PDB file of C-alpha atoms and ligand atoms in Angstrom:
ATOM      1  CA  UNK T   1     127.883  80.112 248.835  1.00 71.00           C
ATOM      2  CA  UNK T   2     126.021  79.786 245.567  1.00 92.00           C
ATOM      3  CA  UNK T   3     125.150  83.162 244.126  1.00 98.00           C
ATOM      4  CA  UNK T   4     121.692  84.005 242.843  1.00 98.00           C
ATOM      5  CA  UNK T   5     121.820  84.239 239.052  1.00 98.00           C
ATOM      6  CA  UNK T   6     120.330  87.667 238.553  1.00 99.00           C
ATOM      7  CA  UNK T   7     119.039  89.473 235.470  1.00 99.00           C
ATOM      8  CA  UNK T   8     118.741  93.251 235.304  1.00 99.00           C
ATOM      9  CA  UNK T   9     115.954  94.496 233.032  1.00 98.00           C
ATOM     10  CA  UNK T  10     116.453  97.965 231.603  1.00 98.00           C
ATOM     11  CA  UNK T  11     115.060 100.294 228.963  1.00 98.00           C
ATOM     12  CA  UNK T  12     117.521 103.175 229.049  1.00 98.00           C
ATOM     13  CA  UNK T  13     120.817 104.540 230.318  1.00 97.00           C
ATOM     14  CA  UNK T  14     121.276 101.991 233.088  1.00 98.00           C
ATOM     15  CA  UNK T  15     122.906 103.948 235.880  1.00 98.00           C
ATOM     16  CA  UNK T  16     121.200 101.764 238.496  1.00 98.00           C
ATOM     17  CA  UNK T  17     122.269  98.732 236.490  1.00 98.00           C
ATOM     18  CA  UNK T  18     125.865  99.965 236.712  1.00 98.00           C
ATOM     19  CA  UNK T  19     125.615 100.319 240.497  1.00 98.00           C
ATOM     20  CA  UNK T  20     124.323  96.740 240.778  1.00 98.00           C
ATOM     21  CA  UNK T  21     127.053  95.395 238.493  1.00 98.00           C
ATOM     22  CA  UNK T  22     129.706  97.181 240.553  1.00 98.00           C
ATOM     23  CA  UNK T  23     128.330  95.873 243.848  1.00 98.00           C
ATOM     24  CA  UNK T  24     128.028  92.330 242.534  1.00 98.00           C
ATOM     25  CA  UNK T  25     131.751  92.264 241.747  1.00 98.00           C
ATOM     26  CA  UNK T  26     132.413  91.992 245.493  1.00 98.00           C
ATOM     27  CA  UNK T  27     133.387  88.393 246.234  1.00 97.00           C
ATOM     28  CA  UNK T  28     130.921  88.064 249.128  1.00 97.00           C
ATOM     29  CA  UNK T  29     127.946  89.553 247.265  1.00 98.00           C
ATOM     30  CA  UNK T  30     125.101  86.985 247.196  1.00 98.00           C
ATOM     31  CA  UNK T  31     124.023  87.711 243.586  1.00 98.00           C
ATOM     32  CA  UNK T  32     125.871  87.590 240.286  1.00 98.00           C
ATOM     33  CA  UNK T  33     124.668  89.620 237.334  1.00 98.00           C
ATOM     34  CA  UNK T  34     124.249  86.886 234.745  1.00 98.00           C
ATOM     35  CA  UNK T  35     122.255  88.861 232.181  1.00 99.00           C
ATOM     36  CA  UNK T  36     121.245  92.408 231.277  1.00 98.00           C
ATOM     37  CA  UNK T  37     118.132  92.407 229.164  1.00 98.00           C
ATOM     38  CA  UNK T  38     116.407  95.317 227.454  1.00 98.00           C
ATOM     39  CA  UNK T  39     113.160  95.759 225.582  1.00 98.00           C
ATOM     40  CA  UNK T  40     114.986  98.435 223.576  1.00 98.00           C
ATOM     41  CA  UNK T  41     117.809  97.134 221.391  1.00 97.00           C
ATOM     42  CA  UNK T  42     119.470 100.580 221.378  1.00 97.00           C
ATOM     43  CA  UNK T  43     119.355 101.175 225.144  1.00 98.00           C
ATOM     44  CA  UNK T  44     122.696 102.765 226.147  1.00 98.00           C
ATOM     45  CA  UNK T  45     122.803 100.512 229.215  1.00 98.00           C
ATOM     46  CA  UNK T  46     123.061  97.404 227.025  1.00 98.00           C
ATOM     47  CA  UNK T  47     126.274  98.612 225.417  1.00 97.00           C
ATOM     48  CA  UNK T  48     127.634  99.595 228.838  1.00 98.00           C
ATOM     49  CA  UNK T  49     126.914  96.118 230.242  1.00 98.00           C
ATOM     50  CA  UNK T  50     128.480  94.421 227.225  1.00 98.00           C
ATOM     51  CA  UNK T  51     131.593  96.549 227.641  1.00 97.00           C
ATOM     52  CA  UNK T  52     131.863  95.164 231.169  1.00 96.00           C
ATOM     53  CA  UNK T  53     131.749  91.600 229.900  1.00 97.00           C
ATOM     54  CA  UNK T  54     128.173  90.904 231.034  1.00 98.00           C
ATOM     55  CA  UNK T  55     125.866  88.806 228.833  1.00 98.00           C
ATOM     56  CA  UNK T  56     123.221  90.997 227.207  1.00 98.00           C
ATOM     57  CA  UNK T  57     120.046  90.424 225.241  1.00 98.00           C
ATOM     58  CA  UNK T  58     117.345  92.526 223.646  1.00 98.00           C
ATOM     59  CA  UNK T  59     113.721  91.474 223.382  1.00 97.00           C
ATOM     60  CA  UNK T  60     112.106  94.231 221.352  1.00 96.00           C
ATOM     61  CA  UNK T  61     108.522  94.592 222.580  1.00 94.00           C
ATOM     62  CA  UNK T  62     107.529  96.292 219.317  1.00 94.00           C
ATOM     63  CA  UNK T  63     107.743  93.111 217.270  1.00 94.00           C
ATOM     64  CA  UNK T  64     105.253  91.231 219.468  1.00 96.00           C
ATOM     65  CA  UNK T  65     101.494  91.251 219.050  1.00 93.00           C
ATOM     66  CA  UNK T  66     100.829  91.583 222.779  1.00 94.00           C
ATOM     67  CA  UNK T  67     102.270  91.503 226.290  1.00 95.00           C
ATOM     68  CA  UNK T  68     101.920  87.721 226.669  1.00 95.00           C
ATOM     69  CA  UNK T  69     103.945  87.031 223.508  1.00 96.00           C
ATOM     70  CA  UNK T  70     106.584  89.576 224.555  1.00 98.00           C
ATOM     71  CA  UNK T  71     106.856  88.061 228.020  1.00 98.00           C
ATOM     72  CA  UNK T  72     107.007  84.569 226.519  1.00 98.00           C
ATOM     73  CA  UNK T  73     110.235  85.580 224.768  1.00 98.00           C
ATOM     74  CA  UNK T  74     111.468  87.315 227.883  1.00 98.00           C
ATOM     75  CA  UNK T  75     110.896  84.170 229.918  1.00 98.00           C
ATOM     76  CA  UNK T  76     112.699  82.013 227.325  1.00 98.00           C
ATOM     77  CA  UNK T  77     115.703  84.303 227.516  1.00 98.00           C
ATOM     78  CA  UNK T  78     115.665  84.187 231.327  1.00 98.00           C
ATOM     79  CA  UNK T  79     115.438  80.388 231.233  1.00 98.00           C
ATOM     80  CA  UNK T  80     118.278  80.144 228.717  1.00 98.00           C
ATOM     81  CA  UNK T  81     120.509  82.036 231.154  1.00 98.00           C
ATOM     82  CA  UNK T  82     119.222  80.070 234.195  1.00 98.00           C
ATOM     83  CA  UNK T  83     118.083  83.270 235.882  1.00 98.00           C
ATOM     84  CA  UNK T  84     116.516  82.981 239.300  1.00 97.00           C
ATOM     85  CA  UNK T  85     116.245  86.614 240.445  1.00 98.00           C
ATOM     86  CA  UNK T  86     115.253  89.783 238.549  1.00 99.00           C
ATOM     87  CA  UNK T  87     115.991  93.454 239.188  1.00 99.00           C
ATOM     88  CA  UNK T  88     113.969  95.991 237.214  1.00 98.00           C
ATOM     89  CA  UNK T  89     116.074  99.117 236.726  1.00 98.00           C
ATOM     90  CA  UNK T  90     114.306 101.691 234.611  1.00 98.00           C
ATOM     91  CA  UNK T  91     112.420  98.965 232.730  1.00 98.00           C
ATOM     92  CA  UNK T  92     109.550 100.826 231.087  1.00 96.00           C
ATOM     93  CA  UNK T  93     107.154  97.951 230.359  1.00 96.00           C
ATOM     94  CA  UNK T  94     104.282  96.954 232.607  1.00 95.00           C
ATOM     95  CA  UNK T  95     104.480  93.251 233.419  1.00 97.00           C
ATOM     96  CA  UNK T  96     101.368  91.046 233.396  1.00 98.00           C
ATOM     97  CA  UNK T  97     100.042  89.592 236.655  1.00 98.00           C
ATOM     98  CA  UNK T  98     100.961  86.083 235.484  1.00 97.00           C
ATOM     99  CA  UNK T  99     104.607  87.026 234.865  1.00 98.00           C
ATOM    100  CA  UNK T 100     104.744  88.826 238.209  1.00 98.00           C
ATOM    101  CA  UNK T 101     103.200  85.843 239.982  1.00 98.00           C
ATOM    102  CA  UNK T 102     105.682  83.452 238.422  1.00 98.00           C
ATOM    103  CA  UNK T 103     108.528  85.569 239.828  1.00 98.00           C
ATOM    104  CA  UNK T 104     106.889  86.423 243.139  1.00 97.00           C
ATOM    105  CA  UNK T 105     109.493  87.137 245.821  1.00 97.00           C
ATOM    106  CA  UNK T 106     112.291  87.093 243.222  1.00 98.00           C
ATOM    107  CA  UNK T 107     111.441  90.288 241.341  1.00 98.00           C
ATOM    108  CA  UNK T 108     112.350  93.728 242.679  1.00 98.00           C
ATOM    109  CA  UNK T 109     112.169  97.284 241.341  1.00 98.00           C
ATOM    110  CA  UNK T 110     113.570 100.717 242.111  1.00 98.00           C
ATOM    111  CA  UNK T 111     111.215 103.670 242.097  1.00 98.00           C
ATOM    112  CA  UNK T 112     112.172 107.348 242.414  1.00 98.00           C
ATOM    113  CA  UNK T 113     109.865 108.338 245.274  1.00 98.00           C
ATOM    114  CA  UNK T 114     109.177 107.509 248.880  1.00 98.00           C
ATOM    115  CA  UNK T 115     106.433 104.972 248.225  1.00 98.00           C
ATOM    116  CA  UNK T 116     103.507 104.791 248.638  1.00 98.00           C
ATOM    117  CA  UNK T 117     103.666 108.463 247.630  1.00 98.00           C
ATOM    118  CA  UNK T 118     104.091 109.276 243.958  1.00 98.00           C
ATOM    119  CA  UNK T 119     103.581 105.976 242.226  1.00 98.00           C
ATOM    120  CA  UNK T 120     103.947 106.202 238.459  1.00 98.00           C
ATOM    121  CA  UNK T 121     105.806 108.750 236.358  1.00 98.00           C
ATOM    122  CA  UNK T 122     107.156 112.308 236.856  1.00 98.00           C
ATOM    123  CA  UNK T 123     107.708 111.800 240.557  1.00 98.00           C
ATOM    124  CA  UNK T 124     110.117 114.722 241.059  1.00 98.00           C
ATOM    125  CA  UNK T 125     107.841 117.211 239.282  1.00 98.00           C
ATOM    126  CA  UNK T 126     104.891 116.069 241.375  1.00 98.00           C
ATOM    127  CA  UNK T 127     106.815 116.193 244.660  1.00 98.00           C
ATOM    128  CA  UNK T 128     107.931 119.765 243.918  1.00 99.00           C
ATOM    129  CA  UNK T 129     104.414 120.794 242.892  1.00 98.00           C
ATOM    130  CA  UNK T 130     103.066 119.460 246.197  1.00 98.00           C
ATOM    131  CA  UNK T 131     105.734 121.270 248.207  1.00 98.00           C
ATOM    132  CA  UNK T 132     106.916 118.235 250.149  1.00 98.00           C
ATOM    133  CA  UNK T 133     110.083 118.793 252.190  1.00 98.00           C
ATOM    134  CA  UNK T 134     111.316 115.223 252.029  1.00 97.00           C
ATOM    135  CA  UNK T 135     111.455 113.096 248.893  1.00 98.00           C
ATOM    136  CA  UNK T 136     113.452 110.012 247.972  1.00 98.00           C
ATOM    137  CA  UNK T 137     113.508 106.562 246.470  1.00 98.00           C
ATOM    138  CA  UNK T 138     112.354 103.038 247.272  1.00 98.00           C
ATOM    139  CA  UNK T 139     113.266  99.479 246.339  1.00 98.00           C
ATOM    140  CA  UNK T 140     110.313  97.132 246.551  1.00 98.00           C
ATOM    141  CA  UNK T 141     109.153  93.656 245.631  1.00 98.00           C
ATOM    142  CA  UNK T 142     107.043  93.760 242.491  1.00 98.00           C
ATOM    143  CA  UNK T 143     103.375  92.827 242.726  1.00 98.00           C
ATOM    144  CA  UNK T 144     100.708  92.991 240.035  1.00 97.00           C
ATOM    145  CA  UNK T 145      99.670  96.520 241.002  1.00 98.00           C
ATOM    146  CA  UNK T 146     102.259  99.063 239.818  1.00 97.00           C
ATOM    147  CA  UNK T 147     104.721 100.403 242.443  1.00 98.00           C
ATOM    148  CA  UNK T 148     102.665  98.826 245.220  1.00 98.00           C
ATOM    149  CA  UNK T 149     104.745  95.919 246.563  1.00 98.00           C
ATOM    150  CA  UNK T 150     106.417  95.438 249.958  1.00 98.00           C
ATOM    151  CA  UNK T 151     109.252  97.936 250.491  1.00 98.00           C
ATOM    152  CA  UNK T 152     112.777  96.630 251.125  1.00 97.00           C
ATOM    153  CA  UNK T 153     114.765  99.865 251.368  1.00 97.00           C
ATOM    154  CA  UNK T 154     114.231 103.605 251.129  1.00 97.00           C
ATOM    155  CA  UNK T 155     116.401 106.709 251.180  1.00 97.00           C
ATOM    156  CA  UNK T 156     115.134 110.199 251.884  1.00 97.00           C
ATOM    157  CA  UNK T 157     116.562 113.458 250.602  1.00 97.00           C
ATOM    158  CA  UNK T 158     115.636 116.994 251.656  1.00 97.00           C
ATOM    159  CA  UNK T 159     113.899 119.150 249.062  1.00 98.00           C
ATOM    160  CA  UNK T 160     115.747 122.462 248.692  1.00 98.00           C
ATOM    161  CA  UNK T 161     114.221 125.875 247.988  1.00 98.00           C
ATOM    162  CA  UNK T 162     115.828 126.221 244.588  1.00 98.00           C
ATOM    163  CA  UNK T 163     115.295 122.637 243.465  1.00 98.00           C
ATOM    164  CA  UNK T 164     114.171 121.853 239.941  1.00 98.00           C
ATOM    165  CA  UNK T 165     112.983 118.381 238.909  1.00 98.00           C
ATOM    166  CA  UNK T 166     116.477 117.887 237.489  1.00 98.00           C
ATOM    167  CA  UNK T 167     118.426 118.887 240.606  1.00 98.00           C
ATOM    168  CA  UNK T 168     116.121 116.985 242.946  1.00 98.00           C
ATOM    169  CA  UNK T 169     116.149 113.949 240.668  1.00 98.00           C
ATOM    170  CA  UNK T 170     119.948 113.966 240.578  1.00 98.00           C
ATOM    171  CA  UNK T 171     120.173 113.839 244.392  1.00 98.00           C
ATOM    172  CA  UNK T 172     117.552 111.105 244.516  1.00 98.00           C
ATOM    173  CA  UNK T 173     119.448 109.133 241.851  1.00 98.00           C
ATOM    174  CA  UNK T 174     122.620 109.243 243.961  1.00 98.00           C
ATOM    175  CA  UNK T 175     120.658 107.564 246.733  1.00 98.00           C
ATOM    176  CA  UNK T 176     119.129 105.052 244.308  1.00 98.00           C
ATOM    177  CA  UNK T 177     122.665 103.903 243.601  1.00 98.00           C
ATOM    178  CA  UNK T 178     123.160 103.344 247.331  1.00 98.00           C
ATOM    179  CA  UNK T 179     119.939 101.531 248.199  1.00 97.00           C
ATOM    180  CA  UNK T 180     119.547  99.274 245.156  1.00 98.00           C
ATOM    181  CA  UNK T 181     122.736  97.273 245.803  1.00 98.00           C
ATOM    182  CA  UNK T 182     121.826  97.191 249.501  1.00 97.00           C
ATOM    183  CA  UNK T 183     118.349  95.854 248.750  1.00 98.00           C
ATOM    184  CA  UNK T 184     119.618  93.266 246.263  1.00 98.00           C
ATOM    185  CA  UNK T 185     122.169  92.071 248.813  1.00 97.00           C
ATOM    186  CA  UNK T 186     119.468  91.607 251.445  1.00 97.00           C
ATOM    187  CA  UNK T 187     116.920  90.025 249.112  1.00 98.00           C
ATOM    188  CA  UNK T 188     119.355  87.685 247.356  1.00 98.00           C
ATOM    189  CA  UNK T 189     120.914  86.489 250.600  1.00 96.00           C
ATOM    190  CA  UNK T 190     117.608  85.198 251.899  1.00 94.00           C
ATOM    191  CA  UNK T 191     117.731  87.567 254.895  1.00 92.00           C
ATOM    192  CA  UNK T 192     114.249  88.927 254.262  1.00 97.00           C
ATOM    193  CA  UNK T 193     110.796  87.689 255.101  1.00 97.00           C
ATOM    194  CA  UNK T 194     107.626  89.255 253.758  1.00 96.00           C
ATOM    195  CA  UNK T 195     104.752  89.686 256.204  1.00 96.00           C
ATOM    196  CA  UNK T 196     101.816  91.246 254.302  1.00 95.00           C
ATOM    197  CA  UNK T 197     103.247  94.627 253.236  1.00 96.00           C
ATOM    198  CA  UNK T 198     106.149  94.567 255.692  1.00 96.00           C
ATOM    199  CA  UNK T 199     109.577  93.294 254.778  1.00 96.00           C
ATOM    200  CA  UNK T 200     111.200  91.945 257.916  1.00 96.00           C
ATOM    201  CA  UNK T 201     114.973  91.694 258.277  1.00 92.00           C
ATOM    202  CA  UNK T 202     116.027  94.939 256.587  1.00 84.00           C
ATOM    203  CA  UNK T 203     117.166  96.893 259.607  1.00 82.00           C
ATOM    204  CA  UNK T 204     116.426 100.595 259.490  1.00 78.00           C
ATOM    205  CA  UNK T 205     118.721 103.598 259.761  1.00 76.00           C
ATOM    206  CA  UNK T 206     119.634 104.682 263.303  1.00 77.00           C
ATOM    207  CA  UNK T 207     118.463 108.303 263.091  1.00 78.00           C
ATOM    208  CA  UNK T 208     115.606 110.295 261.639  1.00 82.00           C
ATOM    209  CA  UNK T 209     116.144 112.915 258.975  1.00 84.00           C
ATOM    210  CA  UNK T 210     114.349 116.191 259.636  1.00 85.00           C
ATOM    211  CA  UNK T 211     114.056 118.972 257.096  1.00 84.00           C
ATOM    212  CA  UNK T 212     114.728 121.867 257.613  1.00 86.00           C
ATOM    213  CA  UNK T 213     117.831 120.793 259.460  1.00 82.00           C
ATOM    214  CA  UNK T 214     117.906 121.340 263.227  1.00 75.00           C
TER     215      UNK T 214
HETATM  216  C1  GRF S 301     115.527 105.634 237.834  1.00 78.96           C
HETATM  217  O1  GRF S 301     115.188 106.899 238.313  1.00 78.96           O
HETATM  218  C2  GRF S 301     114.647 104.579 238.462  1.00 78.96           C
HETATM  219  O2  GRF S 301     114.273 104.890 239.768  1.00 78.96           O
HETATM  220  C3  GRF S 301     113.452 104.589 237.563  1.00 78.96           C
HETATM  221  O3  GRF S 301     113.959 104.788 236.269  1.00 78.96           O
HETATM  222  C4  GRF S 301     115.205 105.476 236.348  1.00 78.96           C
HETATM  223  C5  GRF S 301     116.207 104.643 235.640  1.00 78.96           C
HETATM  224  O4  GRF S 301     117.458 105.279 235.567  1.00 78.96           O
HETATM  225  N1  GRF S 301     112.689 103.368 237.718  1.00 78.96           N
HETATM  226  P1  GRF S 301     118.747 104.461 235.151  1.00 78.96           P
HETATM  227  O5  GRF S 301     118.457 103.881 233.764  1.00 78.96           O
HETATM  228  O6  GRF S 301     118.970 103.414 236.162  1.00 78.96           O
HETATM  229  O7  GRF S 301     119.856 105.473 235.096  1.00 78.96           O
END
């Protein structure tokens, strides 16, 4: 089996990156992490990846005149490492429609909400403010519109009475670390087919979660 040469794009601490790196060490995993790339040269995740022996690169968006020039350098770096699949993991730059189109079907992202609810930032604060009882995270294919692509995997967590954005976010993050490797495994193995907004081939969980518990 030839493994998909995968790049993880980060901007920060890289805990999801670490979960993908760990999963990809399994011999049967269909993707290998061939590059960790950050738009921030001082991202803690870059140092963590390097320490694990993974190739790393920084493409500092601040030195480019615009998004196209920045993405041109990004693309060169991806080409140099013969990358053919990308995972965004806390990558805080919006990608242009032409970059997204070029990588269509080979570009996935993790988002800390049950999409299509709470696209964008501050998802845990907004979920608490709305009083939802169930919150969670999603891995989805990236399309030009932000956080709007076909969903591969989701995990739900119950919102507790005494939750703060921090406590709720921590429980969601635990689940992110479960579903991102799962989604990458499915997507990289070619098991998935996209039919409009539905991703076919990612079999769902056997039971529903109801909150409050019954
Ligand atoms: C995660 O919550 C992810 O869902 C969001 O950004 C955060 C990145 O965290 N897109 P980490 O860098 O993976 O720890």
